[in-house]
CSV table of C-alpha atoms in Angstrom, one decimal:
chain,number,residue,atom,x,y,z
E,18,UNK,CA,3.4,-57.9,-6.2
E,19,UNK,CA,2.8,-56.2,-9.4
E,20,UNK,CA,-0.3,-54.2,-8.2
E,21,UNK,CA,1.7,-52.9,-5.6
E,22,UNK,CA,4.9,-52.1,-8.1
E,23,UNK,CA,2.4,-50.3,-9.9
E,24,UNK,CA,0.8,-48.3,-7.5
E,25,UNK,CA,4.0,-47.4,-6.1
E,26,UNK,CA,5.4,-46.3,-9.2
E,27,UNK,CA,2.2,-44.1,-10.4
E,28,UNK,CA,2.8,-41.8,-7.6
E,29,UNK,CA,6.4,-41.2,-8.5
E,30,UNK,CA,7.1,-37.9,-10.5
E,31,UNK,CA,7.4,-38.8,-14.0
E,32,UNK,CA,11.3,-37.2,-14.0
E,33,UNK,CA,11.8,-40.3,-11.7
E,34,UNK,CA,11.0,-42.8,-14.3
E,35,UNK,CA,14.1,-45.2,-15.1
E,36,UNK,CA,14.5,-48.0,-17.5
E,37,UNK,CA,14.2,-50.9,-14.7
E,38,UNK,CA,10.5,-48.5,-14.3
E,39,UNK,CA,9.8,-49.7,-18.1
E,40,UNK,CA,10.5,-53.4,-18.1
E,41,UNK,CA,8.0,-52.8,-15.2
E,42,UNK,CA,5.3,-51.5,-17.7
E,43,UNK,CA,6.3,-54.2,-20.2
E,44,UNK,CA,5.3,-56.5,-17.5
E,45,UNK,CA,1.9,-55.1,-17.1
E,46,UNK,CA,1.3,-54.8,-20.9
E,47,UNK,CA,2.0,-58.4,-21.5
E,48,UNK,CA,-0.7,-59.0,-18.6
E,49,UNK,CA,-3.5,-56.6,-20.4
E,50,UNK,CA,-2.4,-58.8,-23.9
E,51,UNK,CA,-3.1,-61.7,-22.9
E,52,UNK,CA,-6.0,-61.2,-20.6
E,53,UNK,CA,-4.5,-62.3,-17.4
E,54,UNK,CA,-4.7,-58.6,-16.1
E,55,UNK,CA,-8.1,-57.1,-16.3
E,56,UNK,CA,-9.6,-53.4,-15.6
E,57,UNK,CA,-12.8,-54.9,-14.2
E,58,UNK,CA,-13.6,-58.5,-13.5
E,59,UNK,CA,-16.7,-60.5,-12.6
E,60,UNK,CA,-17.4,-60.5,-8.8
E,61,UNK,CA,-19.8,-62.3,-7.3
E,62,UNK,CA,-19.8,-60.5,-3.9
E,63,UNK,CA,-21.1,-56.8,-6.0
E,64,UNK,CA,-24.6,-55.5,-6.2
E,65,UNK,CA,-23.7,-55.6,-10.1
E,66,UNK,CA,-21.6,-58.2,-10.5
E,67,UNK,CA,-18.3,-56.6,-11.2
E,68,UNK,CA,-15.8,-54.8,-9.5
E,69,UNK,CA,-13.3,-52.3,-11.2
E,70,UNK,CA,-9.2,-52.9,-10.7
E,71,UNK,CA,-8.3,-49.1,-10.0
E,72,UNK,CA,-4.7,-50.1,-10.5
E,73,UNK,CA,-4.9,-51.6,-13.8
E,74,UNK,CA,-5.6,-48.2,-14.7
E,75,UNK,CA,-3.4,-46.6,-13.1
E,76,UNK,CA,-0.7,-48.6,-15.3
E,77,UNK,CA,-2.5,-47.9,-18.3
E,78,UNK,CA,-2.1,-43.9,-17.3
E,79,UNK,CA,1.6,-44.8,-16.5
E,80,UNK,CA,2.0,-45.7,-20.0
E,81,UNK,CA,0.9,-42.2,-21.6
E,82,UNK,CA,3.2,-40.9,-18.8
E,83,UNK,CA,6.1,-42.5,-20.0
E,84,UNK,CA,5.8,-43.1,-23.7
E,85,UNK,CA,6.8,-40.2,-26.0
E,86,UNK,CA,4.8,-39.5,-29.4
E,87,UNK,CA,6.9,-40.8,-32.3
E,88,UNK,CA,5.8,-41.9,-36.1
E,89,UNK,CA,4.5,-45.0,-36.3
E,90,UNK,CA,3.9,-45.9,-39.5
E,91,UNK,CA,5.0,-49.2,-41.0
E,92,UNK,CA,6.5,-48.0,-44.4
E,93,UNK,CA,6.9,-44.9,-45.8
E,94,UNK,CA,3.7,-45.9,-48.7
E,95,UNK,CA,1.5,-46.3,-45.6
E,96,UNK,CA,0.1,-42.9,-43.8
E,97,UNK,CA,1.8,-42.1,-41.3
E,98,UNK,CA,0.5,-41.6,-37.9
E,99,UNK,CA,2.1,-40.8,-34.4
E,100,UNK,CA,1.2,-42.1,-31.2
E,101,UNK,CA,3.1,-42.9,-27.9
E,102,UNK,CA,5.4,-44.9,-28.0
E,103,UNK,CA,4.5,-47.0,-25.2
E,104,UNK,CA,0.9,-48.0,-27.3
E,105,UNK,CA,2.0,-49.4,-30.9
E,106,UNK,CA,-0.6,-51.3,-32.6
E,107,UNK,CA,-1.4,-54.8,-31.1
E,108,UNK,CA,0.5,-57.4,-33.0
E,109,UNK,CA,-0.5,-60.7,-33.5
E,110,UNK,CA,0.0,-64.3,-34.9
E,111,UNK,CA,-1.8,-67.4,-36.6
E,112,UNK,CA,-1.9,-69.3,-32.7
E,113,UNK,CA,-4.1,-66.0,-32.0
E,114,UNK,CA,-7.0,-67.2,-33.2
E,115,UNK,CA,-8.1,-64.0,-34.1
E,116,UNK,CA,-9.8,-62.9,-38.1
E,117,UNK,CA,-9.1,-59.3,-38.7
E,118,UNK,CA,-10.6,-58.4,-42.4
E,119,UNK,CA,-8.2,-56.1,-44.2
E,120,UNK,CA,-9.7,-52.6,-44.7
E,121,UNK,CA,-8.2,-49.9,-42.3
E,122,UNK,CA,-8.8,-51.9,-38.5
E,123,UNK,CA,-6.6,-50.4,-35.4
E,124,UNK,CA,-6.5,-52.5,-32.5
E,125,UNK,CA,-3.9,-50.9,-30.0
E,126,UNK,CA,-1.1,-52.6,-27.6
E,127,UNK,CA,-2.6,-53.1,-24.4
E,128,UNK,CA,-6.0,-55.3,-25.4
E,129,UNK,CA,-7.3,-58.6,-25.2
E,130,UNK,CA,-9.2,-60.5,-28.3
E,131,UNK,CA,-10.0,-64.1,-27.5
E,132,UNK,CA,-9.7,-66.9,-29.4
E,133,UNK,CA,-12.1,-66.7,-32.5
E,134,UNK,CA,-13.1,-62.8,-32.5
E,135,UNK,CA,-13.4,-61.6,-36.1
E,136,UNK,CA,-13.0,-58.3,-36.7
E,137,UNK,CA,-14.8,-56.2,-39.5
E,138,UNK,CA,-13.2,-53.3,-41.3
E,139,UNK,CA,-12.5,-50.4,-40.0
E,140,UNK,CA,-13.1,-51.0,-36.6
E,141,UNK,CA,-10.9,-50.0,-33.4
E,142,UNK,CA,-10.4,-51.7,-30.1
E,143,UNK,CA,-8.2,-49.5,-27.5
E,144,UNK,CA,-6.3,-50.0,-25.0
E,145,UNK,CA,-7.5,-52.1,-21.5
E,146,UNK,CA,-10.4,-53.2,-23.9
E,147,UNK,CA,-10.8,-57.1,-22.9
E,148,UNK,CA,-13.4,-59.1,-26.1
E,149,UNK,CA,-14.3,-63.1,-25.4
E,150,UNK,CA,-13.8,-65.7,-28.0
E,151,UNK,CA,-16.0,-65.6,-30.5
E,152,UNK,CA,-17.4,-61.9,-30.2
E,153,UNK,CA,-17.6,-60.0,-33.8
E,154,UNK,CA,-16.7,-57.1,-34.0
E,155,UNK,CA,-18.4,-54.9,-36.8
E,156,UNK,CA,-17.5,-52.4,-39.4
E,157,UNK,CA,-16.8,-48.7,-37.7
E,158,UNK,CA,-17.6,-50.0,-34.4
E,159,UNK,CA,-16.1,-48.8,-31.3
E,160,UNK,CA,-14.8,-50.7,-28.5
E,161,UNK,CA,-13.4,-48.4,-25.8
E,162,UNK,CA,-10.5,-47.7,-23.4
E,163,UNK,CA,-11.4,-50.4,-20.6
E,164,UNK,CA,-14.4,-51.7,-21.4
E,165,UNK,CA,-15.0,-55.3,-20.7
E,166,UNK,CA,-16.7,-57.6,-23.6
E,167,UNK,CA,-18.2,-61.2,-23.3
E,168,UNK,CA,-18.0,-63.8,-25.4
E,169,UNK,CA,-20.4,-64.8,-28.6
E,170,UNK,CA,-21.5,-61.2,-29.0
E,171,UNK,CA,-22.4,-59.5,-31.7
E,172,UNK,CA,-21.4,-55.8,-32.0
E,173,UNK,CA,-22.8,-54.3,-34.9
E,174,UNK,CA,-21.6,-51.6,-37.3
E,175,UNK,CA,-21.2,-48.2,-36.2
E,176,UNK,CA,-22.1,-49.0,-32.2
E,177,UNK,CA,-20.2,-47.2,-29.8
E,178,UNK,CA,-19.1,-49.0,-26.3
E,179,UNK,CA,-17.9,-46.4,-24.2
E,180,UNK,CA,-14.2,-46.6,-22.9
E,181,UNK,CA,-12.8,-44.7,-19.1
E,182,UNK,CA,-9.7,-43.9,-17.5
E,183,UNK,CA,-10.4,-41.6,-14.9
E,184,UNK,CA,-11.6,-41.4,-12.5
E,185,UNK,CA,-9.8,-45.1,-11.8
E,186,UNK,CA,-12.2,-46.0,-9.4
E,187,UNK,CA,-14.8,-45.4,-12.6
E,188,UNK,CA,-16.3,-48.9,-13.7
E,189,UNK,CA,-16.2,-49.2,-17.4
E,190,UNK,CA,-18.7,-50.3,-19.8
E,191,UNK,CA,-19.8,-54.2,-19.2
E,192,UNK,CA,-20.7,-56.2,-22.4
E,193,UNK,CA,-21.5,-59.9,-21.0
E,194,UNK,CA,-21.7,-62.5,-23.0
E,195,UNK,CA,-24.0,-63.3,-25.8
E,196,UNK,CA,-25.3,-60.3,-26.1
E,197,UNK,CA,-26.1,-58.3,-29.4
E,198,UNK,CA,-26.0,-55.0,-30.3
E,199,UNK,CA,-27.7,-53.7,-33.1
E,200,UNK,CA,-26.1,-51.1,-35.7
E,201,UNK,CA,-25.6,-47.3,-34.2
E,202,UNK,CA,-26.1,-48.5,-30.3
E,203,UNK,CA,-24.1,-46.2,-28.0
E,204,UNK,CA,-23.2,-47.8,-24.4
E,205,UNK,CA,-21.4,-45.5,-22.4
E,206,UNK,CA,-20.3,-44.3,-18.5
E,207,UNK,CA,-20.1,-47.4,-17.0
E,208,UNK,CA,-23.4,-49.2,-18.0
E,209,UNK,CA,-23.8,-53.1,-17.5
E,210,UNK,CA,-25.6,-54.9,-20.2
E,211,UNK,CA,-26.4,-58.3,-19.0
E,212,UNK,CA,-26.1,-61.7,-20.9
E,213,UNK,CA,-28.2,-62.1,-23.3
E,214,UNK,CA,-29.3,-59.0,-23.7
E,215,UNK,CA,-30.5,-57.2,-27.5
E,216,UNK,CA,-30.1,-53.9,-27.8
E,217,UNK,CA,-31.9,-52.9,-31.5
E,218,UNK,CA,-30.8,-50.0,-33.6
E,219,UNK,CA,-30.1,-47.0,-32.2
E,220,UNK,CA,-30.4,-47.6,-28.4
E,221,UNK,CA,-28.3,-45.1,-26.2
E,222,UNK,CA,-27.4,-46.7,-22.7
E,223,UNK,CA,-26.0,-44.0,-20.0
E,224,UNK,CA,-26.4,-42.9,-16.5
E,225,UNK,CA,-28.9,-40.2,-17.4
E,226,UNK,CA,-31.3,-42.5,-19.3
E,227,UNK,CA,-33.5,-44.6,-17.4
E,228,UNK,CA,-34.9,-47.9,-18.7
E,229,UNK,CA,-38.4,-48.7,-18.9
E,230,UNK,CA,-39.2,-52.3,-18.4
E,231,UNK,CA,-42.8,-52.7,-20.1
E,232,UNK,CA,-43.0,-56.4,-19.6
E,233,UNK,CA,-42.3,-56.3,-15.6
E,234,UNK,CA,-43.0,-52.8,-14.7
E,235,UNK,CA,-39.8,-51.7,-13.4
E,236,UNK,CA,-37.6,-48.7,-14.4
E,237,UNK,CA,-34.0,-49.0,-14.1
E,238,UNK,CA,-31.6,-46.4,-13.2
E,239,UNK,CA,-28.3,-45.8,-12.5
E,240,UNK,CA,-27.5,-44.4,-8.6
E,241,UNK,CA,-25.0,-41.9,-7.1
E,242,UNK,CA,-22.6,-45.3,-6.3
E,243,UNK,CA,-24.5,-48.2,-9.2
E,244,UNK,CA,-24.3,-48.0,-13.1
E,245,UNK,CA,-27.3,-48.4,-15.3
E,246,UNK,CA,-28.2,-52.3,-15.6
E,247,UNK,CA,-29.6,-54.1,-18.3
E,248,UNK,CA,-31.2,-57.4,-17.2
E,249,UNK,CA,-30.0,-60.4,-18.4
E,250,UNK,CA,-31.8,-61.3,-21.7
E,251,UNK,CA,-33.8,-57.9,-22.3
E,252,UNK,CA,-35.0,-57.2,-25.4
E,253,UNK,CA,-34.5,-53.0,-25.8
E,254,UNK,CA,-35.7,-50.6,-28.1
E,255,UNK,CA,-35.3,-46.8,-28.9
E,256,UNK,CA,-38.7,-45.7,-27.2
E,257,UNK,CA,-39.8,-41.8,-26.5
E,258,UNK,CA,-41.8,-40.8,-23.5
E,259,UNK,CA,-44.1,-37.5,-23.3
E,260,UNK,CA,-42.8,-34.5,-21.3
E,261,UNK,CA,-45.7,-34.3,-19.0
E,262,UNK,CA,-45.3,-30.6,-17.8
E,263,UNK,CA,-44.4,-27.3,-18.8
E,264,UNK,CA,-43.9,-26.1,-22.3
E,265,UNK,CA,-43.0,-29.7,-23.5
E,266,UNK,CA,-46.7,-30.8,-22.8
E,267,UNK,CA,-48.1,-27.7,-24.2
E,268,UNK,CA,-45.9,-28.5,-27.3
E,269,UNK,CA,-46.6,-31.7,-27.2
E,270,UNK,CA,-42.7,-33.1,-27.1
E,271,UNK,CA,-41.3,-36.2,-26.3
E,272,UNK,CA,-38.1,-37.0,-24.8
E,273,UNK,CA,-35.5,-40.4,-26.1
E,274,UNK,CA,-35.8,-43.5,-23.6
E,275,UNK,CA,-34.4,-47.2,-24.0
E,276,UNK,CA,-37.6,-49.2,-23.2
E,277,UNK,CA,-37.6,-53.3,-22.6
E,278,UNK,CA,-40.6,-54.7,-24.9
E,279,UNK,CA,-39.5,-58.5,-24.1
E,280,UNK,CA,-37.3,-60.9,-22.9
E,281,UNK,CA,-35.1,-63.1,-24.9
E,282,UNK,CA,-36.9,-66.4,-26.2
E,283,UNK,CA,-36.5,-69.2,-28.6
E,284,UNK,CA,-38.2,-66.6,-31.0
E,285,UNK,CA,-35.5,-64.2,-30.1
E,286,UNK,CA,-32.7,-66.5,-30.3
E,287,UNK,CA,-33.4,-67.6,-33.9
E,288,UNK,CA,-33.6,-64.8,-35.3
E,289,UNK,CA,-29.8,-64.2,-34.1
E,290,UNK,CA,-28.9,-67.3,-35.6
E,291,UNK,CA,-27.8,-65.3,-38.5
E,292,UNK,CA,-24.5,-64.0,-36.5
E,293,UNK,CA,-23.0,-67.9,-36.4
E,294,UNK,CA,-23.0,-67.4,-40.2
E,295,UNK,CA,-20.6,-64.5,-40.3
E,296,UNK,CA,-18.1,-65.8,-37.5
């Protein structure tokens, strides 16, 4: 019923908008809050696993539709900001579950942190973003607009997981669970990292970045209608690949490539022992 409400409502002229049209998007916010409304979910019946809920984002969009930008600061010692009104900062309580370090953290209206998520100052989470108990989430680390993360990860400081709004039928960026990755990673348009994955410093995930599997020989791309997988527990690394043509060969240049050097074993896993510590 609500899917359809919203659908319905996101092709209406935004003139149209009433205040029975707001209690509406109330609704749907209280859904994305506590999780019970996703952007993208786990499907057994896709070639990757997940499929994307158009409409969820649809009703995020409707949200920047209808809010107008108004100050938002708390007090007048604090700076102040301005934002739509529809998208205050995420509020929460003790029965959250949730650590958030003081230090100069956003976390916007719209998101989902499960139960035992500690987040690491400053760090921001927007809105549609969906993060499973017991992820960390580290200093200056990004979790975008939609993006879907598991639980027991590990997202180190300064790594980047790409958000998307449009187009709605776009899948976001897939973070499943127990995965880690390390400081400066950058996931972005709609790759799926699987669980159990470990991404070290400085990988870049996108559609125009292939993956080269060392340990099984495969290469792993994104297609015209498939994102970029990661395989369950890969082990990834910044790698380089020689231009083998053309002026780059004469120059002898390389060119940036994630490259799999393992997969995930008891070596692996106690080495990442370390992140329990922190939680």
């Amino acid at each position: 019923m609500l899917q359809e409400q919203i659908e319905s409502l996101f092709d209406r002229p935004p003139e149209r908008y009433g205040e029975e049209h707001s209690r509406l998007f109330q609704k749907f916010k209280e859904g994305l809050n506590d999780g019970s409304i996703r952007a993208a979910e786990p499907d057994a019946n896709s070639a990757s696993g997940w499929r994307v809920n158009g409409w969820v984002k649809k009703g995020i969009l409707l949200g920047f539709r209808m809010g107008a930008v108004v100050p938002m600061s708390h007090d007048g010692a604090g700076q102040t900001f301005f934002d739509k009104a529809t998208y205050p900062l995420k509020t929460f309580t003790l029965a959250n579950a949730v650590r958030i370090v003081p230090g100069g953290s956003s976390l916007r209206d719209g998101c989902f942190l499960g139960k035992g998520v500690t987040c690491m100052p400053p760090m921001f989470v927007n809105v549609g973003a969906y993060v499973g108990e017991q992820t960390m989430i580290d200093s200056h680390a990004l979790v975008g607009s939609c993006a879907q993360v598991g639980k027991n990860c590990h997202i180190s400081a300064a790594a980047q997981i790409g958000g998307v709004l449009e187009p709605v039928g776009a899948m976001p960026v897939i973070i499943e669970d127990e995965v880690l990755l390390g400081g400066n990673c950058g996931v972005y348009e709609g790759t799926i990292v699987k669980r159990g994955a470990v991404l070290g410093t400085g990988t870049i995930l996108n559609r125009s970045t292939p993956v080269y599997d060392l340990v099984t020989g495969n290469v792993f791309v994104a297609g015209d209608d498939q994102p970029l997988i990661v395989p369950e527990k890969a082990v990834v690394v910044a790698g380089s690949r020689a231009i083998s043509h053309g002026r780059g060969k004469e120059w002898n240049l390389s060119l940036y490539t994630p490259v799999i050097v393992k997969y995930r074993d008891a070596k692996t896993d106690l080495r990442t022992q370390l992140e329990e510590l922190l939680r």
